Structure formats: C-alpha cells, structure tokens
Coordinates of C-alpha atoms and ligand atoms in Angstrom, one line a residue:
M1 CA -15.1 -163.1 -39.1
S2 CA -18.3 -161.7 -38.7
K3 CA -19.2 -158.6 -36.5
A4 CA -19.0 -159.6 -33.0
R5 CA -22.6 -159.9 -31.3
R6 CA -23.2 -157.6 -28.5
I7 CA -23.9 -159.0 -25.2
Q8 CA -26.0 -157.2 -22.5
I9 CA -24.2 -157.5 -18.9
F10 CA -27.0 -157.5 -16.3
D11 CA -25.5 -156.9 -13.0
T12 CA -27.1 -158.1 -9.6
T13 CA -24.4 -157.5 -7.1
L14 CA -26.6 -155.4 -5.4
R15 CA -29.7 -158.0 -5.1
D16 CA -28.5 -161.7 -5.5
G17 CA -25.2 -160.9 -4.2
E18 CA -26.1 -158.8 -1.3
Q19 CA -29.0 -161.1 -0.3
A20 CA -26.2 -163.7 0.6
P21 CA -24.7 -164.1 4.3
G22 CA -22.2 -161.3 5.4
F23 CA -22.7 -159.2 2.0
T24 CA -25.2 -156.8 3.6
M25 CA -25.0 -153.3 2.3
N26 CA -26.2 -150.3 3.4
A27 CA -28.0 -147.6 1.4
E28 CA -24.9 -145.5 0.9
E29 CA -22.5 -148.5 0.3
K30 CA -25.2 -149.5 -2.2
M31 CA -25.2 -146.4 -4.1
Q32 CA -21.3 -146.4 -4.3
M33 CA -21.1 -150.0 -6.1
A34 CA -23.6 -148.8 -8.3
Q35 CA -21.6 -145.7 -9.3
Q36 CA -18.9 -147.9 -9.8
L37 CA -20.8 -150.5 -11.8
A38 CA -21.9 -147.6 -14.2
R39 CA -18.4 -146.6 -14.7
L40 CA -17.4 -150.3 -15.5
G41 CA -20.0 -150.3 -18.1
V42 CA -22.8 -152.7 -17.2
D43 CA -26.0 -152.3 -19.1
T44 CA -28.2 -153.1 -16.4
I45 CA -28.0 -153.1 -12.4
E46 CA -30.6 -154.8 -10.5
A47 CA -30.6 -152.5 -7.6
G48 CA -32.5 -154.5 -5.1
F49 CA -36.4 -155.9 -4.3
A50 CA -38.1 -152.5 -3.4
A51 CA -41.1 -154.4 -2.0
A52 CA -38.7 -156.0 1.0
S53 CA -38.6 -153.2 3.1
P54 CA -38.7 -149.6 3.4
G55 CA -34.9 -149.5 3.6
D56 CA -34.8 -151.4 0.2
F57 CA -37.3 -149.1 -1.4
D58 CA -35.6 -146.2 -0.7
S59 CA -32.0 -147.6 -1.9
V60 CA -33.8 -149.1 -5.4
R61 CA -35.5 -145.1 -5.7
E62 CA -32.2 -143.3 -4.8
I63 CA -30.0 -145.3 -7.5
G64 CA -33.0 -145.5 -10.1
H65 CA -32.8 -141.5 -9.8
A66 CA -29.2 -141.0 -9.8
M67 CA -28.1 -143.2 -12.3
N68 CA -28.4 -142.1 -16.0
G69 CA -26.6 -144.5 -17.9
P70 CA -27.3 -148.4 -17.1
M71 CA -30.9 -149.6 -16.6
I72 CA -31.9 -150.1 -13.3
T73 CA -34.5 -152.8 -12.5
S74 CA -36.0 -154.2 -8.9
L75 CA -37.2 -157.8 -8.5
C76 CA -40.6 -158.8 -8.1
R77 CA -42.7 -161.7 -7.3
T78 CA -46.1 -161.7 -9.3
H79 CA -47.8 -160.1 -6.5
F80 CA -49.2 -156.8 -7.8
E81 CA -47.8 -155.1 -4.5
D82 CA -44.3 -156.1 -5.3
I83 CA -44.7 -154.6 -8.7
D84 CA -46.5 -151.4 -7.6
A85 CA -43.8 -151.0 -5.2
S86 CA -41.4 -151.1 -7.5
A87 CA -43.2 -148.8 -9.9
E88 CA -43.6 -146.6 -7.3
A89 CA -39.7 -146.7 -6.4
L90 CA -38.1 -146.5 -10.0
K91 CA -41.1 -144.1 -11.6
G92 CA -39.3 -140.8 -12.9
S93 CA -35.9 -142.1 -13.3
P94 CA -33.8 -141.8 -16.4
N95 CA -33.7 -145.7 -17.5
W96 CA -35.7 -148.3 -15.5
G97 CA -37.1 -151.6 -15.6
I98 CA -39.0 -154.2 -13.9
H99 CA -37.9 -157.5 -13.3
I100 CA -40.8 -160.6 -12.3
V101 CA -39.9 -163.9 -10.9
I102 CA -42.0 -167.0 -10.5
A103 CA -41.1 -170.5 -9.8
S104 CA -41.5 -173.2 -12.5
S105 CA -40.3 -176.6 -11.8
P106 CA -42.7 -179.1 -10.4
L107 CA -40.5 -179.1 -7.0
H108 CA -41.0 -175.5 -6.2
M109 CA -44.7 -175.2 -7.8
K110 CA -45.7 -177.8 -5.4
H111 CA -43.8 -177.5 -2.3
K112 CA -43.0 -174.0 -2.4
L113 CA -45.7 -171.9 -4.2
M114 CA -48.5 -174.6 -3.6
M115 CA -50.0 -173.6 -7.2
E116 CA -50.8 -175.6 -10.0
P117 CA -49.0 -175.1 -13.3
D118 CA -52.2 -173.2 -15.0
A119 CA -52.0 -171.0 -12.0
V120 CA -48.1 -169.8 -11.9
L121 CA -49.0 -169.4 -15.7
E122 CA -52.0 -167.2 -15.3
S123 CA -50.4 -165.2 -12.2
S124 CA -47.2 -164.6 -14.5
V125 CA -49.1 -163.2 -17.7
R126 CA -51.3 -160.9 -15.2
A127 CA -48.0 -159.7 -13.8
V128 CA -46.3 -158.7 -16.7
E129 CA -49.4 -157.1 -18.2
R130 CA -49.2 -154.9 -15.0
A131 CA -45.7 -154.1 -14.9
R132 CA -46.3 -153.2 -18.6
G133 CA -49.0 -150.6 -17.7
Y134 CA -45.8 -149.1 -16.0
C135 CA -42.7 -149.1 -18.1
G136 CA -41.3 -150.7 -21.3
Q137 CA -38.8 -152.8 -20.0
V138 CA -40.2 -155.9 -18.3
E139 CA -38.0 -159.0 -17.5
F140 CA -39.7 -162.2 -16.5
S141 CA -37.7 -165.1 -14.8
A142 CA -38.8 -168.6 -14.6
E143 CA -37.2 -169.5 -11.1
D144 CA -35.7 -172.9 -11.2
A145 CA -36.1 -173.0 -14.8
T146 CA -32.9 -175.9 -15.4
R147 CA -35.5 -178.3 -13.2
S148 CA -38.4 -177.0 -15.1
E149 CA -40.2 -179.1 -17.6
P150 CA -38.8 -177.8 -21.2
E151 CA -42.9 -178.0 -22.6
F152 CA -44.1 -176.2 -19.7
L153 CA -41.1 -173.4 -20.0
V154 CA -41.9 -172.9 -23.4
K155 CA -45.4 -172.3 -22.8
L156 CA -44.7 -169.9 -20.0
F157 CA -42.3 -167.7 -21.7
T158 CA -44.5 -168.0 -24.8
E159 CA -47.2 -166.2 -23.0
T160 CA -45.1 -164.0 -21.3
V161 CA -43.7 -162.6 -24.3
K162 CA -47.4 -162.3 -25.8
A163 CA -48.2 -160.4 -22.8
G164 CA -45.1 -158.0 -23.3
A165 CA -42.4 -159.2 -21.5
T166 CA -39.4 -157.9 -23.4
V167 CA -36.8 -160.1 -21.7
I168 CA -37.1 -163.8 -20.6
N169 CA -34.6 -165.1 -18.1
I170 CA -33.7 -168.9 -17.6
P171 CA -32.2 -169.3 -14.3
D172 CA -30.2 -172.2 -12.9
T173 CA -31.4 -171.0 -9.6
V174 CA -29.5 -173.9 -7.6
G175 CA -26.5 -174.3 -9.7
Y176 CA -27.6 -177.8 -11.0
T177 CA -27.2 -177.9 -14.8
T178 CA -23.9 -178.5 -16.8
P179 CA -22.7 -176.7 -20.1
T180 CA -24.0 -179.3 -22.5
E181 CA -27.4 -179.1 -21.0
Y182 CA -27.8 -175.6 -20.8
Y183 CA -26.7 -175.1 -24.4
E184 CA -29.7 -177.5 -25.4
L185 CA -31.9 -175.7 -23.2
I186 CA -31.2 -172.5 -24.4
D187 CA -31.3 -173.5 -28.0
R188 CA -34.6 -175.1 -27.6
I189 CA -36.2 -172.2 -26.1
M190 CA -34.5 -169.8 -28.8
N191 CA -36.1 -172.1 -31.4
D192 CA -39.8 -173.0 -29.8
V193 CA -40.8 -169.6 -28.0
P194 CA -42.5 -167.5 -31.0
G195 CA -40.8 -163.9 -31.4
A196 CA -37.7 -165.1 -29.2
D197 CA -35.1 -163.5 -31.8
Q198 CA -36.8 -160.0 -31.3
I199 CA -36.7 -160.0 -27.7
T200 CA -33.6 -160.5 -25.2
V201 CA -32.9 -163.7 -24.1
S202 CA -31.1 -163.8 -20.5
V203 CA -29.6 -166.5 -18.5
H204 CA -28.6 -166.5 -14.5
C205 CA -26.3 -169.4 -13.4
H206 CA -25.3 -170.2 -9.9
N207 CA -22.3 -171.7 -8.8
D208 CA -23.4 -174.9 -6.9
L209 CA -21.1 -177.4 -8.5
G210 CA -18.6 -174.6 -9.8
M211 CA -19.8 -174.4 -13.1
A212 CA -21.5 -171.3 -13.1
V213 CA -19.4 -169.2 -15.5
A214 CA -19.0 -172.3 -18.0
N215 CA -23.0 -172.7 -18.1
S216 CA -23.2 -168.8 -18.8
L217 CA -20.6 -169.0 -21.5
A218 CA -22.4 -172.3 -23.2
A219 CA -25.9 -170.6 -22.9
L220 CA -24.1 -167.2 -24.8
R221 CA -22.8 -169.7 -27.8
A222 CA -26.2 -170.8 -27.9
G223 CA -27.8 -167.4 -28.9
A224 CA -28.5 -166.0 -25.4
S225 CA -27.9 -162.1 -25.5
Q226 CA -28.0 -160.8 -21.6
V227 CA -26.3 -162.8 -19.0
E228 CA -26.8 -162.1 -15.4
C229 CA -23.9 -162.2 -12.8
T230 CA -22.2 -160.6 -10.0
I231 CA -19.0 -159.0 -9.2
N232 CA -16.5 -161.4 -7.3
G233 CA -19.4 -164.1 -7.9
I234 CA -21.0 -163.1 -4.8
G235 CA -24.4 -164.7 -4.2
E236 CA -26.6 -166.7 -2.3
R237 CA -24.8 -170.2 -1.4
A238 CA -22.0 -170.9 -3.7
G239 CA -22.8 -167.6 -5.4
N240 CA -23.7 -166.3 -9.1
A241 CA -21.5 -166.4 -12.1
S242 CA -19.0 -164.2 -11.7
L243 CA -18.9 -161.1 -14.1
E244 CA -15.0 -160.5 -14.3
E245 CA -14.7 -164.0 -15.2
I246 CA -17.4 -164.3 -17.8
V247 CA -16.2 -160.7 -19.5
M248 CA -12.5 -161.3 -19.6
A249 CA -13.3 -164.6 -20.9
L250 CA -15.3 -163.1 -23.9
K251 CA -12.2 -160.6 -24.5
T252 CA -9.2 -163.0 -24.1
R253 CA -11.0 -165.5 -26.6
S254 CA -12.8 -162.9 -28.9
K255 CA -12.0 -165.4 -31.6
L256 CA -13.5 -168.3 -30.5
F257 CA -16.8 -166.5 -29.1
N258 CA -17.4 -163.7 -31.1
L259 CA -19.2 -161.9 -28.5
E260 CA -18.4 -158.5 -27.1
T261 CA -19.6 -156.7 -23.9
G262 CA -19.6 -153.0 -23.0
V263 CA -17.5 -153.4 -19.8
Q264 CA -14.5 -151.2 -19.4
T265 CA -12.1 -154.2 -18.4
E266 CA -9.5 -151.8 -16.6
H267 CA -12.1 -151.1 -14.0
L268 CA -12.5 -154.6 -13.1
Y269 CA -10.0 -154.6 -10.4
Q270 CA -11.0 -151.6 -9.0
T271 CA -14.8 -152.7 -8.9
S272 CA -13.9 -155.9 -7.2
R273 CA -11.6 -153.9 -4.5
L274 CA -14.5 -151.5 -3.7
L275 CA -16.5 -154.6 -2.9
T276 CA -14.4 -156.1 -0.7
Q277 CA -14.0 -153.1 0.9
I278 CA -17.5 -152.3 1.5
T279 CA -18.5 -156.1 2.6
G280 CA -15.3 -156.8 4.3
M281 CA -15.1 -160.2 2.2
S282 CA -12.0 -160.7 0.5
V283 CA -11.9 -163.0 -2.6
Q284 CA -9.5 -166.2 -2.1
S285 CA -6.1 -165.0 -3.2
N286 CA -6.1 -167.8 -6.6
K287 CA -9.4 -166.2 -7.7
A288 CA -9.4 -165.5 -11.4
I289 CA -8.7 -162.0 -12.6
V290 CA -8.7 -160.3 -9.4
G291 CA -7.2 -162.8 -6.4
A292 CA -4.0 -161.4 -5.3
N293 CA -2.2 -163.9 -7.0
A294 CA -4.0 -164.0 -10.4
F295 CA -0.9 -162.5 -12.2
A296 CA 1.7 -163.7 -9.9
H297 CA 4.4 -165.9 -11.1
E298 CA 6.3 -167.6 -8.2
A299 CA 8.0 -170.7 -10.0
G300 CA 11.9 -169.5 -11.3
I301 CA 10.7 -170.9 -14.8
H302 CA 7.5 -169.1 -15.1
Q303 CA 9.4 -165.8 -13.7
D304 CA 12.1 -166.6 -16.6
G305 CA 9.5 -166.7 -19.1
V306 CA 7.5 -163.9 -18.1
L307 CA 10.7 -161.8 -18.7
K308 CA 11.8 -163.0 -21.8
N309 CA 8.0 -162.8 -23.2
P310 CA 5.0 -161.8 -21.5
L311 CA 2.9 -164.2 -23.4
T312 CA 5.2 -167.4 -22.2
Y313 CA 2.3 -167.5 -19.3
E314 CA 0.4 -164.5 -19.5
I315 CA -2.9 -165.0 -21.7
M316 CA -4.0 -161.3 -20.4
T317 CA -2.2 -158.3 -19.2
P318 CA -2.7 -157.3 -15.4
E319 CA -3.3 -153.7 -17.1
S320 CA -6.3 -155.0 -19.0
V321 CA -8.4 -155.6 -15.6
G322 CA -7.0 -152.4 -14.2
I323 CA -3.9 -154.0 -12.2
K324 CA -1.0 -151.2 -12.7
S325 CA 2.6 -152.7 -12.7
N326 CA 5.7 -151.0 -13.3
K327 CA 4.8 -147.9 -11.5
M328 CA 6.2 -145.3 -9.4
V329 CA 6.2 -146.4 -5.4
L330 CA 4.9 -143.6 -3.2
G331 CA 6.6 -143.2 0.1
K332 CA 7.4 -140.2 2.7
H333 CA 9.1 -138.2 0.2
S334 CA 5.6 -138.1 -2.3
G335 CA 3.8 -134.9 -2.4
R336 CA 0.1 -134.3 -2.4
H337 CA 0.5 -134.0 -6.0
A338 CA 1.8 -137.5 -6.7
L339 CA -0.7 -138.5 -4.3
A340 CA -3.6 -137.0 -6.3
D341 CA -2.2 -138.3 -9.5
R342 CA -2.3 -142.1 -8.1
L343 CA -5.7 -141.4 -6.7
R344 CA -7.0 -140.2 -10.3
E345 CA -5.1 -143.5 -11.6
L346 CA -7.1 -145.6 -9.3
G347 CA -10.4 -143.9 -10.1
Y348 CA -10.9 -141.7 -7.2
E349 CA -11.4 -138.3 -8.1
V350 CA -10.8 -136.3 -4.6
G351 CA -10.0 -133.1 -3.8
G352 CA -10.5 -130.1 -1.1
T353 CA -11.0 -131.6 2.6
E354 CA -11.4 -135.0 1.2
L355 CA -7.9 -135.1 0.0
N356 CA -6.4 -133.2 2.8
R357 CA -7.5 -135.8 5.1
I358 CA -6.1 -138.6 3.0
F359 CA -2.8 -136.7 2.7
K360 CA -2.5 -136.5 6.1
E361 CA -3.0 -140.0 6.7
F362 CA -0.6 -140.9 3.8
K363 CA 2.1 -138.7 5.2
R364 CA 1.5 -140.5 8.9
L365 CA 1.9 -143.9 7.0
A366 CA 4.6 -143.4 5.1
D367 CA 6.3 -142.0 8.1
L368 CA 6.0 -145.7 9.5
K369 CA 6.2 -147.8 6.6
K370 CA 8.9 -147.4 3.6
T371 CA 6.3 -148.3 0.7
V372 CA 3.0 -147.2 0.2
Y373 CA 0.9 -149.6 -1.8
D374 CA -2.1 -148.8 -4.0
E375 CA -4.3 -151.2 -1.9
D376 CA -3.2 -149.0 1.3
I377 CA -3.9 -145.6 -0.6
E378 CA -7.6 -147.5 -1.6
A379 CA -7.9 -148.3 2.1
L380 CA -7.4 -144.7 3.4
V381 CA -9.9 -143.4 1.0
S382 CA -12.4 -146.1 1.7
Q383 CA -12.3 -145.4 5.4
E384 CA -14.3 -142.3 5.3
S385 CA -12.8 -140.5 7.8
A386 CA -13.1 -143.5 10.0
G387 CA -13.8 -142.9 13.7
Q388 CA -13.2 -138.7 12.8
E389 CA -16.9 -137.8 11.7
G390 CA -20.1 -137.8 13.2
R391 CA -21.4 -137.7 16.7
Y392 CA -18.2 -139.6 18.2
V393 CA -14.7 -138.5 17.7
L394 CA -12.0 -141.0 18.4
R395 CA -9.1 -138.9 19.9
S396 CA -6.8 -141.5 21.1
V397 CA -6.7 -145.1 21.9
N398 CA -3.9 -146.7 24.0
V399 CA -3.6 -150.3 25.0
S400 CA -1.3 -152.2 27.4
S401 CA -1.4 -156.3 27.2
G402 CA 1.3 -159.2 27.3
T403 CA 1.8 -162.7 28.7
H404 CA 1.1 -161.5 32.1
S405 CA -0.9 -158.5 32.2
T406 CA -4.6 -158.1 31.8
P407 CA -5.4 -156.1 28.8
T408 CA -6.3 -152.7 29.3
A409 CA -7.4 -149.8 27.5
T410 CA -7.3 -146.2 27.7
V411 CA -9.5 -144.1 25.3
E412 CA -10.3 -140.5 24.9
M413 CA -13.1 -139.3 22.4
E414 CA -15.3 -136.8 21.8
V415 CA -19.0 -137.1 22.2
D416 CA -21.2 -134.4 20.6
G417 CA -18.3 -132.4 21.0
E418 CA -17.3 -132.9 24.9
I419 CA -14.0 -134.8 25.4
K420 CA -14.5 -138.1 27.5
R421 CA -11.9 -140.5 28.9
K422 CA -11.8 -144.1 30.3
A423 CA -10.0 -146.7 30.8
C424 CA -11.0 -150.6 31.0
F425 CA -10.3 -154.2 31.0
G426 CA -11.2 -156.7 28.2
D427 CA -10.2 -160.7 27.3
G428 CA -7.6 -158.8 24.7
P429 CA -6.5 -155.6 23.7
V430 CA -9.2 -155.3 21.0
D431 CA -11.8 -156.4 23.3
A432 CA -10.5 -153.9 26.0
A433 CA -10.6 -151.0 23.3
M434 CA -14.4 -151.8 22.4
I435 CA -15.3 -152.2 26.0
T436 CA -13.9 -148.6 26.8
I437 CA -15.6 -147.1 23.7
K438 CA -19.0 -148.8 24.6
E439 CA -18.7 -147.1 28.2
I440 CA -18.0 -143.7 27.0
T441 CA -20.5 -143.5 24.4
G442 CA -23.1 -145.6 26.3
S443 CA -23.7 -147.8 23.2
R444 CA -25.7 -151.1 24.0
C445 CA -24.9 -152.5 20.9
S446 CA -23.6 -155.8 20.0
L447 CA -20.4 -156.7 17.8
T448 CA -22.2 -159.1 15.5
Q449 CA -19.2 -159.4 13.0
Y450 CA -15.4 -158.7 13.2
M451 CA -12.9 -159.2 10.4
V452 CA -9.5 -158.2 9.6
N453 CA -7.6 -158.1 6.5
A454 CA -4.0 -157.5 6.1
I455 CA -3.9 -155.3 2.9
T456 CA -0.2 -155.6 1.9
G457 CA 2.3 -158.6 2.7
G458 CA 4.7 -158.1 5.2
T459 CA 4.5 -157.4 8.9
D460 CA 4.1 -153.6 8.2
A461 CA 1.1 -154.2 6.3
L462 CA -1.7 -151.9 6.6
G463 CA -4.4 -153.6 8.7
E464 CA -8.3 -153.3 7.5
V465 CA -10.8 -153.9 10.1
T466 CA -14.4 -154.6 9.4
V467 CA -17.1 -154.6 11.9
S468 CA -20.8 -154.9 12.0
I469 CA -22.9 -154.1 15.0
E470 CA -26.5 -154.6 16.2
D471 CA -28.6 -152.6 18.2
G472 CA -32.1 -153.9 18.4
D473 CA -33.4 -153.9 14.7
K474 CA -30.6 -151.4 13.4
T475 CA -27.4 -152.4 12.1
A476 CA -24.4 -150.7 10.7
T477 CA -20.8 -151.8 9.5
G478 CA -17.6 -149.5 9.9
R479 CA -14.3 -150.1 8.4
G480 CA -10.9 -148.9 9.7
A481 CA -7.3 -149.0 8.7
D482 CA -4.3 -148.4 10.5
L483 CA -0.9 -150.1 10.8
D484 CA -1.9 -150.8 14.4
I485 CA -4.7 -153.7 14.6
V486 CA -6.2 -152.3 17.7
V487 CA -6.2 -148.6 16.3
A488 CA -8.0 -149.8 13.4
S489 CA -10.5 -151.9 15.1
A490 CA -11.2 -148.8 17.2
K491 CA -11.8 -146.7 14.1
A492 CA -14.0 -149.4 12.5
F493 CA -16.1 -149.6 15.7
V494 CA -16.5 -145.9 16.2
S495 CA -17.4 -145.4 12.4
A496 CA -19.9 -148.3 13.1
L497 CA -21.2 -146.3 16.1
N498 CA -21.3 -142.9 14.2
R499 CA -23.3 -144.7 11.3
L500 CA -25.5 -146.3 13.6
A501 CA -26.6 -142.9 15.5
L502 CA -27.3 -141.3 12.2
R503 CA -29.6 -144.0 11.0
K504 CA -31.4 -143.7 14.5
A505 CA -31.6 -140.3 13.6
R506 CA -33.0 -140.5 10.3
I507 CA -35.6 -142.8 11.3
Q508 CA -36.8 -140.3 14.3
S509 CA -36.9 -137.3 11.7
L510 CA -39.2 -139.5 9.7
Ligands
LIG601 O1 -31.7 -167.5 -8.8 C1 -32.6 -167.1 -9.3 O2 -33.5 -168.0 -9.7 C2 -32.9 -165.7 -9.1 C3 -34.1 -165.2 -10.1 C4 -34.7 -164.0 -9.3 C5 -33.6 -164.8 -11.2 O3 -31.8 -165.0 -8.7
LIG602 ZN1 -30.2 -166.2 -8.3

C-alpha cells in the first residue's frame, strides 16, 4: 500500500458552529476551545468573523496572537472592509490566513447578492489580491457551490487561483448534494482548474439531509486535501460535518481510505465534552464517537461477545477517542494526589488555588455520593468557581417547596464584600432562588436560556445547569454543578451575573 495522503483538518466550530442559535460563546470560552483544538491537533482554526463586531474582532485577535501551532483564519466577504479588519486583527500572529467567501449559484447571485456573474468574478479576484497583499495564506470559498453552474465554478476558481488563492473551497452550503454527485464535482474541479494540484482543495459540507460526513469522505476520495468540519457537528441549521466522525472514519477504515490526519484522537472525547459544557448543548446519547451510548453494549448477547473478544462488536476502542475504561473509581477516601492524577489524565493541568478549590468541591461531592465519575470531575473544573468569584459571592441558598406550600427561597450573598440576605417567593424553587438573587444584586437582567443536564446516571447524579442572561445589549452565560439542582441553578445564575458585571466594567473602561 502506498504512503497515506495527509488531509488537513480545518475546524470551524468557533465560526460556522458558533453562528448557530444556542451555541454563542464569549471570548474566554472561544479561547478555551481554541486551546483545546490546538491540543487536539487540528491544522486550521477559523476563529470567527473579525468584521462582524468589535467583540468578534477582539476574540479573533486574541486567539490569533495566543496560538502558536495551527493556522488561525478569519472569515470575510469580498468587501475590502472585511479583509482589512481580518488582517488588522491577525497581523503579527505566528500563523494566520484570510478566508474569503462569495456566493456563486444563480439563485444566490440573483436574489441575495443582486450581482451579475461577471461582477462576482471581478469582486472575487480583487478580494483575493487584496488579501494576498496582507498574507501568504488565502482561502477562497464559492458559497452554494453544489447548486452553482460547474462551468462558472471552474472559471471562478481558475481566476482566483491566478490572483493568489492558496486554498479553494467548494461548500455544500445547504446540505443538498450526495456522495456520488459531490465526488464528481470535486473530480471535475481538480481536473479543470489549472494548478489545482499545486494548491489545497477544500470541502465544507452541511448536514441538512444527514449526509455531511459521507459527502466529505467522498470528496476526500476524489482528491480533496482539506476538510472543514466542527466538533459535535454543530453549525447552521442541521449543522456541519462532524470532525470526530470524519477523523475516526479515516482512522478506523485506514486501509480503505489510505488518508491520514494530524488529529490526536485520544483528545476527541474531552474536546466534545468541553464544547457541551461551554454551550450547555449536549449531544444525543446515540451520537457516533462521543455520545453516551457510543461504546455501551446493552444486549446480553453483545455483552457476552465483547467480554470474549471486544472486536466482536467494537470497531474502535473507547480509549482511542479518549474514553477511559477499567480505571480506578474515585470516592471519599481518595486524596488530593489521586484527584490531581485523574485531572491530568483527563487533560487538565491544574495546581495551586484552583486545585484546592476543586479538591474541596470534590470532597463535598464524595461525601454525598458514593462514586465520583470523570464527568463529575470535569463539571467541577468547568464551573470556574461558579458563584464564588467576582462582584457577587453566593454564600448560601435554602428553599422550601412542595405540593401545598408557596415556593420560597432564602439567599445569603456577598455583594462587593458586603453581606446581604433576603427571602422571596417564586413560581417554583428555582424561580424563587433566582428572584431572590436578582433582588439582592439589583439586577434587571432577563433569563434567556435555562438548561439542566444530569451528568451521570442515577438519582444521585450531579446536575449541571447552564443559564444565559440578557441585560440590554449585553449577554452572559454561567454554569454551575451540584447534587442539588436549585443550588446548581443559583451558582450558574450568580456566575452569569459576575460575567455580565465584568463585561460591563470592561466596556466602561474602554
Ligand atoms: O456553508 C458555507 O458556505 C460557509 C462558507 C463561509 C464556507 O460556511
Ligand atoms: Zn458553512
């Protein structure tokens, strides 16, 4: 067998993924995700759309300057302002590029852009030339390529490559194509665009008909050398092609594909978990590779087979994607050392006061719960001292509720160092706790999202709550985990209020 061809993984979780409703991340969260994607070994991270807002600009700039491995790109339309903003955000970064997009299908050109094809061609060439004036890596994408005239696509790519594009991308923007059809399109572009073999040919698939991964794999077999995808397949509408599914298909069926990536697959599960913790959006339990049941064998006949030989029902090992099995269970007798070791195994390098905080929370949890699972530990890490740092500190929350009583909460907090206490009624115990916290802090924010996730099975599962709040044009997300859902909710709410206060303070100091 010849040497495997290397495929570039272009991750767009922070741009196409983040753009989907419910997946908004703040700058800190995007940075956390970017660091994890770098650890995972992706080749390119699309950090955002610098011209979209000052917040996006800052986040693209911070990620670009902090990363010293994967290439960081920012998306632009063909407008010069977009290209200038991306270059301004990324110049001085160790490894960066510019990604330009314009629609090429008759439908989009006529009804969305209201431009003639010649004007689209002209604008694309000017945009690529301008971007090349700033940097050596320029990707050109023909949006809605799979519904475009193939002759026009060939012309557009030929001219943009002449203008200096180093990557041409052929997106299936609306998830319309099929594997055979996409294979033929990629094959045609590779053959008909002069110099296509000297540059990177990229594919980008959406999942509207559930074929994003299959289409991406077909395109790679046709000769494409870059695939654009997202963690957990998040993205516009039905999402993008899922990174973990593409990478594991190439790895598990390596003899068939003879293609390889630079992804360290043992980090896949943790990357997926980090994203669900940040966004509060979990994956369905039967999701391939990272779902809770992806490696669970329920039927007796399957369990028997797996015990005799795991290959009977497992085409890849849980360890290969970072799901650890047969490890020692942590409980109330485990010490700081064992916890620090497990944190390291899970990919968290924590020490000092952060480790002290996690250890304290771990002991409290272990006292209440016999077994503390990895997912519980990850939740303790990710809740970032929820409700314990910032302007507001949650000291205690107590609620009374039941079939014949009005839900009432009594909350004690520190506000700028001053102790405050209040009790209020609500429509339910969580509502009562949140109303009381709002009374104490004087916040006028409204709750835009509230999600509870049971981290592990059973009635003693740790509950992880994610809340999003809005105050005028400012939004913030907070997370909290606890065995008690009301306490987890209060922690998440206070954490969101602290983040909102921080954001307001930053804006005032600009
Ligand atoms: O789906 C799409 O066409 C895109 C482009 C920006 C590549 O996301
Ligand atoms: Zn897309």
